[in-house]
PDB file of N, CA and C in Angstrom:
ATOM      1  N   UNK A  19     -22.460 -46.048   6.858  1.00 95.00           N
ATOM      2  CA  UNK A  19     -23.459 -46.678   7.701  1.00 95.00           C
ATOM      3  C   UNK A  19     -22.876 -47.077   9.053  1.00 95.00           C
ATOM      4  N   UNK A  20     -23.692 -46.963  10.097  1.00 97.00           N
ATOM      5  CA  UNK A  20     -23.272 -47.273  11.460  1.00 97.00           C
ATOM      6  C   UNK A  20     -24.355 -48.117  12.131  1.00 97.00           C
ATOM      7  N   UNK A  21     -23.921 -49.154  12.844  1.00 98.00           N
ATOM      8  CA  UNK A  21     -24.829 -49.931  13.677  1.00 98.00           C
ATOM      9  C   UNK A  21     -24.443 -49.651  15.117  1.00 98.00           C
ATOM     10  N   UNK A  22     -25.444 -49.259  15.914  1.00 98.00           N
ATOM     11  CA  UNK A  22     -25.221 -48.968  17.327  1.00 98.00           C
ATOM     12  C   UNK A  22     -25.954 -50.022  18.147  1.00 98.00           C
ATOM     13  N   UNK A  23     -25.207 -50.711  18.985  1.00 97.00           N
ATOM     14  CA  UNK A  23     -25.766 -51.725  19.889  1.00 97.00           C
ATOM     15  C   UNK A  23     -25.718 -51.140  21.298  1.00 97.00           C
ATOM     16  N   UNK A  24     -26.815 -51.233  22.026  1.00 97.00           N
ATOM     17  CA  UNK A  24     -26.883 -50.689  23.388  1.00 97.00           C
ATOM     18  C   UNK A  24     -27.009 -51.819  24.399  1.00 97.00           C
ATOM     19  N   UNK A  25     -26.216 -51.726  25.456  1.00 96.00           N
ATOM     20  CA  UNK A  25     -26.250 -52.700  26.547  1.00 96.00           C
ATOM     21  C   UNK A  25     -26.377 -51.940  27.861  1.00 96.00           C
ATOM     22  N   UNK A  26     -27.130 -52.484  28.797  1.00 94.00           N
ATOM     23  CA  UNK A  26     -27.331 -51.801  30.074  1.00 94.00           C
ATOM     24  C   UNK A  26     -26.106 -51.885  30.977  1.00 94.00           C
ATOM     25  N   UNK A  27     -25.418 -52.999  30.945  1.00 94.00           N
ATOM     26  CA  UNK A  27     -24.324 -53.235  31.889  1.00 94.00           C
ATOM     27  C   UNK A  27     -22.979 -53.276  31.172  1.00 94.00           C
ATOM     28  N   UNK A  28     -21.968 -53.815  31.850  1.00 96.00           N
ATOM     29  CA  UNK A  28     -20.624 -53.945  31.285  1.00 96.00           C
ATOM     30  C   UNK A  28     -20.668 -54.814  30.031  1.00 96.00           C
ATOM     31  N   UNK A  29     -20.084 -54.346  28.930  1.00 97.00           N
ATOM     32  CA  UNK A  29     -20.073 -55.173  27.723  1.00 97.00           C
ATOM     33  C   UNK A  29     -19.170 -56.395  27.903  1.00 97.00           C
ATOM     34  N   UNK A  30     -19.493 -57.446  27.167  1.00 97.00           N
ATOM     35  CA  UNK A  30     -18.721 -58.694  27.213  1.00 97.00           C
ATOM     36  C   UNK A  30     -18.173 -58.988  25.828  1.00 97.00           C
ATOM     37  N   UNK A  31     -17.176 -59.889  25.736  1.00 97.00           N
ATOM     38  CA  UNK A  31     -16.709 -60.295  24.406  1.00 97.00           C
ATOM     39  C   UNK A  31     -17.849 -60.851  23.549  1.00 97.00           C
ATOM     40  N   UNK A  32     -18.811 -61.528  24.172  1.00 97.00           N
ATOM     41  CA  UNK A  32     -19.957 -62.060  23.409  1.00 97.00           C
ATOM     42  C   UNK A  32     -20.779 -60.927  22.805  1.00 97.00           C
ATOM     43  N   UNK A  33     -20.912 -59.807  23.518  1.00 97.00           N
ATOM     44  CA  UNK A  33     -21.633 -58.654  22.973  1.00 97.00           C
ATOM     45  C   UNK A  33     -20.930 -58.107  21.732  1.00 97.00           C
ATOM     46  N   UNK A  34     -19.604 -58.077  21.784  1.00 97.00           N
ATOM     47  CA  UNK A  34     -18.834 -57.584  20.643  1.00 97.00           C
ATOM     48  C   UNK A  34     -18.937 -58.545  19.454  1.00 97.00           C
ATOM     49  N   UNK A  35     -18.929 -59.854  19.728  1.00 96.00           N
ATOM     50  CA  UNK A  35     -19.100 -60.831  18.646  1.00 96.00           C
ATOM     51  C   UNK A  35     -20.480 -60.679  18.009  1.00 96.00           C
ATOM     52  N   UNK A  36     -21.483 -60.446  18.843  1.00 97.00           N
ATOM     53  CA  UNK A  36     -22.840 -60.245  18.330  1.00 97.00           C
ATOM     54  C   UNK A  36     -22.877 -59.033  17.388  1.00 97.00           C
ATOM     55  N   UNK A  37     -22.291 -57.929  17.796  1.00 98.00           N
ATOM     56  CA  UNK A  37     -22.273 -56.725  16.972  1.00 98.00           C
ATOM     57  C   UNK A  37     -21.492 -56.950  15.684  1.00 98.00           C
ATOM     58  N   UNK A  38     -20.372 -57.673  15.759  1.00 97.00           N
ATOM     59  CA  UNK A  38     -19.610 -57.969  14.535  1.00 97.00           C
ATOM     60  C   UNK A  38     -20.435 -58.807  13.557  1.00 97.00           C
ATOM     61  N   UNK A  39     -21.265 -59.702  14.079  1.00 96.00           N
ATOM     62  CA  UNK A  39     -22.160 -60.472  13.219  1.00 96.00           C
ATOM     63  C   UNK A  39     -23.120 -59.553  12.481  1.00 96.00           C
ATOM     64  N   UNK A  40     -23.671 -58.559  13.193  1.00 97.00           N
ATOM     65  CA  UNK A  40     -24.552 -57.584  12.555  1.00 97.00           C
ATOM     66  C   UNK A  40     -23.806 -56.800  11.485  1.00 97.00           C
ATOM     67  N   UNK A  41     -22.550 -56.429  11.785  1.00 97.00           N
ATOM     68  CA  UNK A  41     -21.754 -55.660  10.822  1.00 97.00           C
ATOM     69  C   UNK A  41     -21.520 -56.461   9.544  1.00 97.00           C
ATOM     70  N   UNK A  42     -21.184 -57.741   9.698  1.00 96.00           N
ATOM     71  CA  UNK A  42     -20.956 -58.594   8.515  1.00 96.00           C
ATOM     72  C   UNK A  42     -22.216 -58.722   7.670  1.00 96.00           C
ATOM     73  N   UNK A  43     -23.350 -58.976   8.330  1.00 97.00           N
ATOM     74  CA  UNK A  43     -24.607 -59.113   7.589  1.00 97.00           C
ATOM     75  C   UNK A  43     -24.965 -57.827   6.862  1.00 97.00           C
ATOM     76  N   UNK A  44     -24.853 -56.704   7.538  1.00 97.00           N
ATOM     77  CA  UNK A  44     -25.189 -55.415   6.926  1.00 97.00           C
ATOM     78  C   UNK A  44     -24.266 -55.116   5.756  1.00 97.00           C
ATOM     79  N   UNK A  45     -22.971 -55.397   5.904  1.00 96.00           N
ATOM     80  CA  UNK A  45     -22.016 -55.146   4.818  1.00 96.00           C
ATOM     81  C   UNK A  45     -22.359 -55.973   3.590  1.00 96.00           C
ATOM     82  N   UNK A  46     -22.781 -57.232   3.797  1.00 96.00           N
ATOM     83  CA  UNK A  46     -23.176 -58.073   2.662  1.00 96.00           C
ATOM     84  C   UNK A  46     -24.419 -57.519   1.968  1.00 96.00           C
ATOM     85  N   UNK A  47     -25.371 -57.070   2.757  1.00 97.00           N
ATOM     86  CA  UNK A  47     -26.641 -56.600   2.192  1.00 97.00           C
ATOM     87  C   UNK A  47     -26.477 -55.282   1.449  1.00 97.00           C
ATOM     88  N   UNK A  48     -25.757 -54.328   2.050  1.00 96.00           N
ATOM     89  CA  UNK A  48     -25.662 -53.008   1.424  1.00 96.00           C
ATOM     90  C   UNK A  48     -24.405 -52.827   0.574  1.00 96.00           C
ATOM     91  N   UNK A  49     -23.450 -53.751   0.704  1.00 96.00           N
ATOM     92  CA  UNK A  49     -22.254 -53.675  -0.130  1.00 96.00           C
ATOM     93  C   UNK A  49     -21.277 -52.581   0.258  1.00 96.00           C
ATOM     94  N   UNK A  50     -21.330 -52.132   1.496  1.00 95.00           N
ATOM     95  CA  UNK A  50     -20.410 -51.100   1.985  1.00 95.00           C
ATOM     96  C   UNK A  50     -19.869 -51.507   3.341  1.00 95.00           C
ATOM     97  N   UNK A  51     -18.727 -50.922   3.712  1.00 94.00           N
ATOM     98  CA  UNK A  51     -18.175 -51.124   5.043  1.00 94.00           C
ATOM     99  C   UNK A  51     -19.104 -50.456   6.054  1.00 94.00           C
ATOM    100  N   UNK A  52     -19.345 -51.126   7.182  1.00 96.00           N
ATOM    101  CA  UNK A  52     -20.256 -50.620   8.204  1.00 96.00           C
ATOM    102  C   UNK A  52     -19.483 -50.460   9.514  1.00 96.00           C
ATOM    103  N   UNK A  53     -19.648 -49.313  10.157  1.00 97.00           N
ATOM    104  CA  UNK A  53     -19.008 -49.063  11.452  1.00 97.00           C
ATOM    105  C   UNK A  53     -19.875 -49.614  12.567  1.00 97.00           C
ATOM    106  N   UNK A  54     -19.227 -49.964  13.693  1.00 98.00           N
ATOM    107  CA  UNK A  54     -19.953 -50.457  14.847  1.00 98.00           C
ATOM    108  C   UNK A  54     -19.635 -49.657  16.091  1.00 98.00           C
ATOM    109  N   UNK A  55     -20.674 -49.323  16.846  1.00 98.00           N
ATOM    110  CA  UNK A  55     -20.524 -48.620  18.114  1.00 98.00           C
ATOM    111  C   UNK A  55     -21.320 -49.387  19.153  1.00 98.00           C
ATOM    112  N   UNK A  56     -20.689 -49.679  20.284  1.00 98.00           N
ATOM    113  CA  UNK A  56     -21.376 -50.331  21.384  1.00 98.00           C
ATOM    114  C   UNK A  56     -21.487 -49.318  22.520  1.00 98.00           C
ATOM    115  N   UNK A  57     -22.705 -49.019  22.928  1.00 98.00           N
ATOM    116  CA  UNK A  57     -22.968 -48.069  24.003  1.00 98.00           C
ATOM    117  C   UNK A  57     -23.375 -48.877  25.227  1.00 98.00           C
ATOM    118  N   UNK A  58     -22.771 -48.586  26.381  1.00 97.00           N
ATOM    119  CA  UNK A  58     -23.069 -49.374  27.579  1.00 97.00           C
ATOM    120  C   UNK A  58     -23.210 -48.491  28.803  1.00 97.00           C
ATOM    121  N   UNK A  59     -23.875 -49.038  29.809  1.00 96.00           N
ATOM    122  CA  UNK A  59     -24.076 -48.317  31.063  1.00 96.00           C
ATOM    123  C   UNK A  59     -23.267 -48.880  32.214  1.00 96.00           C
ATOM    124  N   UNK A  60     -22.241 -49.645  31.896  1.00 95.00           N
ATOM    125  CA  UNK A  60     -21.401 -50.249  32.926  1.00 95.00           C
ATOM    126  C   UNK A  60     -20.325 -49.298  33.423  1.00 95.00           C
ATOM    127  N   UNK A  61     -19.311 -49.850  34.073  1.00 94.00           N
ATOM    128  CA  UNK A  61     -18.246 -49.017  34.653  1.00 94.00           C
ATOM    129  C   UNK A  61     -17.367 -48.376  33.582  1.00 94.00           C
ATOM    130  N   UNK A  62     -16.701 -47.294  33.969  1.00 92.00           N
ATOM    131  CA  UNK A  62     -15.815 -46.586  33.040  1.00 92.00           C
ATOM    132  C   UNK A  62     -14.601 -47.436  32.670  1.00 92.00           C
ATOM    133  N   UNK A  63     -14.118 -48.248  33.592  1.00 95.00           N
ATOM    134  CA  UNK A  63     -12.957 -49.099  33.317  1.00 95.00           C
ATOM    135  C   UNK A  63     -13.456 -50.449  32.805  1.00 95.00           C
ATOM    136  N   UNK A  64     -13.106 -50.757  31.557  1.00 95.00           N
ATOM    137  CA  UNK A  64     -13.560 -51.993  30.929  1.00 95.00           C
ATOM    138  C   UNK A  64     -12.614 -53.151  31.220  1.00 95.00           C
ATOM    139  N   UNK A  65     -13.129 -54.365  31.268  1.00 95.00           N
ATOM    140  CA  UNK A  65     -12.259 -55.538  31.411  1.00 95.00           C
ATOM    141  C   UNK A  65     -11.277 -55.615  30.230  1.00 95.00           C
ATOM    142  N   UNK A  66     -10.079 -56.127  30.486  1.00 96.00           N
ATOM    143  CA  UNK A  66      -9.044 -56.166  29.444  1.00 96.00           C
ATOM    144  C   UNK A  66      -9.461 -57.019  28.251  1.00 96.00           C
ATOM    145  N   UNK A  67     -10.214 -58.114  28.465  1.00 96.00           N
ATOM    146  CA  UNK A  67     -10.622 -58.934  27.324  1.00 96.00           C
ATOM    147  C   UNK A  67     -11.602 -58.191  26.423  1.00 96.00           C
ATOM    148  N   UNK A  68     -12.405 -57.318  26.995  1.00 97.00           N
ATOM    149  CA  UNK A  68     -13.337 -56.512  26.198  1.00 97.00           C
ATOM    150  C   UNK A  68     -12.567 -55.475  25.387  1.00 97.00           C
ATOM    151  N   UNK A  69     -11.581 -54.830  26.021  1.00 96.00           N
ATOM    152  CA  UNK A  69     -10.762 -53.849  25.287  1.00 96.00           C
ATOM    153  C   UNK A  69     -10.042 -54.515  24.117  1.00 96.00           C
ATOM    154  N   UNK A  70      -9.449 -55.687  24.384  1.00 96.00           N
ATOM    155  CA  UNK A  70      -8.746 -56.423  23.310  1.00 96.00           C
ATOM    156  C   UNK A  70      -9.700 -56.768  22.178  1.00 96.00           C
ATOM    157  N   UNK A  71     -10.841 -57.301  22.529  1.00 95.00           N
ATOM    158  CA  UNK A  71     -11.821 -57.721  21.529  1.00 95.00           C
ATOM    159  C   UNK A  71     -12.323 -56.536  20.703  1.00 95.00           C
ATOM    160  N   UNK A  72     -12.469 -55.369  21.327  1.00 96.00           N
ATOM    161  CA  UNK A  72     -12.973 -54.199  20.593  1.00 96.00           C
ATOM    162  C   UNK A  72     -11.984 -53.714  19.537  1.00 96.00           C
ATOM    163  N   UNK A  73     -10.692 -53.986  19.728  1.00 96.00           N
ATOM    164  CA  UNK A  73      -9.677 -53.543  18.775  1.00 96.00           C
ATOM    165  C   UNK A  73      -9.464 -54.501  17.609  1.00 96.00           C
ATOM    166  N   UNK A  74     -10.081 -55.672  17.666  1.00 94.00           N
ATOM    167  CA  UNK A  74      -9.967 -56.613  16.548  1.00 94.00           C
ATOM    168  C   UNK A  74     -10.693 -56.042  15.338  1.00 94.00           C
ATOM    169  N   UNK A  75     -10.398 -56.597  14.184  1.00 92.00           N
ATOM    170  CA  UNK A  75     -11.014 -56.110  12.942  1.00 92.00           C
ATOM    171  C   UNK A  75     -12.386 -56.736  12.742  1.00 92.00           C
ATOM    172  N   UNK A  76     -13.378 -55.990  12.388  1.00 92.00           N
ATOM    173  CA  UNK A  76     -13.414 -54.527  12.344  1.00 92.00           C
ATOM    174  C   UNK A  76     -13.514 -53.948  13.755  1.00 92.00           C
ATOM    175  N   UNK A  77     -12.811 -52.849  13.966  1.00 95.00           N
ATOM    176  CA  UNK A  77     -12.761 -52.210  15.283  1.00 95.00           C
ATOM    177  C   UNK A  77     -14.152 -51.715  15.669  1.00 95.00           C
ATOM    178  N   UNK A  78     -14.483 -51.877  16.934  1.00 98.00           N
ATOM    179  CA  UNK A  78     -15.763 -51.407  17.458  1.00 98.00           C
ATOM    180  C   UNK A  78     -15.479 -50.339  18.501  1.00 98.00           C
ATOM    181  N   UNK A  79     -16.099 -49.193  18.324  1.00 98.00           N
ATOM    182  CA  UNK A  79     -15.955 -48.103  19.281  1.00 98.00           C
ATOM    183  C   UNK A  79     -16.887 -48.384  20.464  1.00 98.00           C
ATOM    184  N   UNK A  80     -16.376 -48.194  21.684  1.00 98.00           N
ATOM    185  CA  UNK A  80     -17.182 -48.415  22.874  1.00 98.00           C
ATOM    186  C   UNK A  80     -17.384 -47.079  23.590  1.00 98.00           C
ATOM    187  N   UNK A  81     -18.640 -46.788  23.874  1.00 97.00           N
ATOM    188  CA  UNK A  81     -18.995 -45.535  24.532  1.00 97.00           C
ATOM    189  C   UNK A  81     -19.822 -45.853  25.769  1.00 97.00           C
ATOM    190  N   UNK A  82     -19.520 -45.183  26.858  1.00 97.00           N
ATOM    191  CA  UNK A  82     -20.260 -45.382  28.112  1.00 97.00           C
ATOM    192  C   UNK A  82     -21.265 -44.254  28.285  1.00 97.00           C
ATOM    193  N   UNK A  83     -22.453 -44.594  28.759  1.00 95.00           N
ATOM    194  CA  UNK A  83     -23.449 -43.579  29.074  1.00 95.00           C
ATOM    195  C   UNK A  83     -23.789 -43.661  30.554  1.00 95.00           C
ATOM    196  N   UNK A  84     -24.282 -42.582  31.084  1.00 93.00           N
ATOM    197  CA  UNK A  84     -24.817 -42.607  32.437  1.00 93.00           C
ATOM    198  C   UNK A  84     -25.990 -41.642  32.481  1.00 93.00           C
ATOM    199  N   UNK A  85     -26.958 -41.978  33.305  1.00 89.00           N
ATOM    200  CA  UNK A  85     -28.142 -41.153  33.469  1.00 89.00           C
ATOM    201  C   UNK A  85     -28.309 -40.884  34.948  1.00 89.00           C
ATOM    202  N   UNK A  86     -28.523 -39.645  35.273  1.00 90.00           N
ATOM    203  CA  UNK A  86     -28.733 -39.282  36.670  1.00 90.00           C
ATOM    204  C   UNK A  86     -30.046 -38.520  36.766  1.00 90.00           C
ATOM    205  N   UNK A  87     -30.883 -38.942  37.689  1.00 92.00           N
ATOM    206  CA  UNK A  87     -32.164 -38.282  37.914  1.00 92.00           C
ATOM    207  C   UNK A  87     -32.187 -37.787  39.346  1.00 92.00           C
ATOM    208  N   UNK A  88     -32.577 -36.554  39.514  1.00 92.00           N
ATOM    209  CA  UNK A  88     -32.610 -35.966  40.849  1.00 92.00           C
ATOM    210  C   UNK A  88     -33.920 -35.216  41.023  1.00 92.00           C
ATOM    211  N   UNK A  89     -34.596 -35.471  42.121  1.00 92.00           N
ATOM    212  CA  UNK A  89     -35.826 -34.782  42.438  1.00 92.00           C
ATOM    213  C   UNK A  89     -35.611 -33.984  43.728  1.00 92.00           C
ATOM    214  N   UNK A  90     -36.084 -32.769  43.732  1.00 91.00           N
ATOM    215  CA  UNK A  90     -36.024 -31.985  44.958  1.00 91.00           C
ATOM    216  C   UNK A  90     -37.275 -31.121  45.037  1.00 91.00           C
ATOM    217  N   UNK A  91     -37.760 -30.971  46.227  1.00 90.00           N
ATOM    218  CA  UNK A  91     -38.957 -30.178  46.432  1.00 90.00           C
ATOM    219  C   UNK A  91     -38.585 -28.713  46.507  1.00 90.00           C
ATOM    220  N   UNK A  92     -39.300 -27.888  45.757  1.00 88.00           N
ATOM    221  CA  UNK A  92     -39.054 -26.455  45.787  1.00 88.00           C
ATOM    222  C   UNK A  92     -39.794 -25.849  46.963  1.00 88.00           C
ATOM    223  N   UNK A  93     -39.165 -24.891  47.628  1.00 79.00           N
ATOM    224  CA  UNK A  93     -39.840 -24.285  48.780  1.00 79.00           C
ATOM    225  C   UNK A  93     -40.558 -23.014  48.402  1.00 79.00           C
TER     226      UNK A  93
END
């Protein structure tokens, strides 16, 4: 099982604590270890406190997304 948390901006240590809370609750309910992934739209370089916090147990994988929209008129 995997829980994916999505954030629009740079993740914070509080975001990681929130996701870990979800992981603990889910593990109690289903009786299995649950993985956590945090997807964010912030910068590619994460603050050091966020990197440290993501490596604590249970480890949370952090993935960055970006969306680009381009409109052009065809001639």
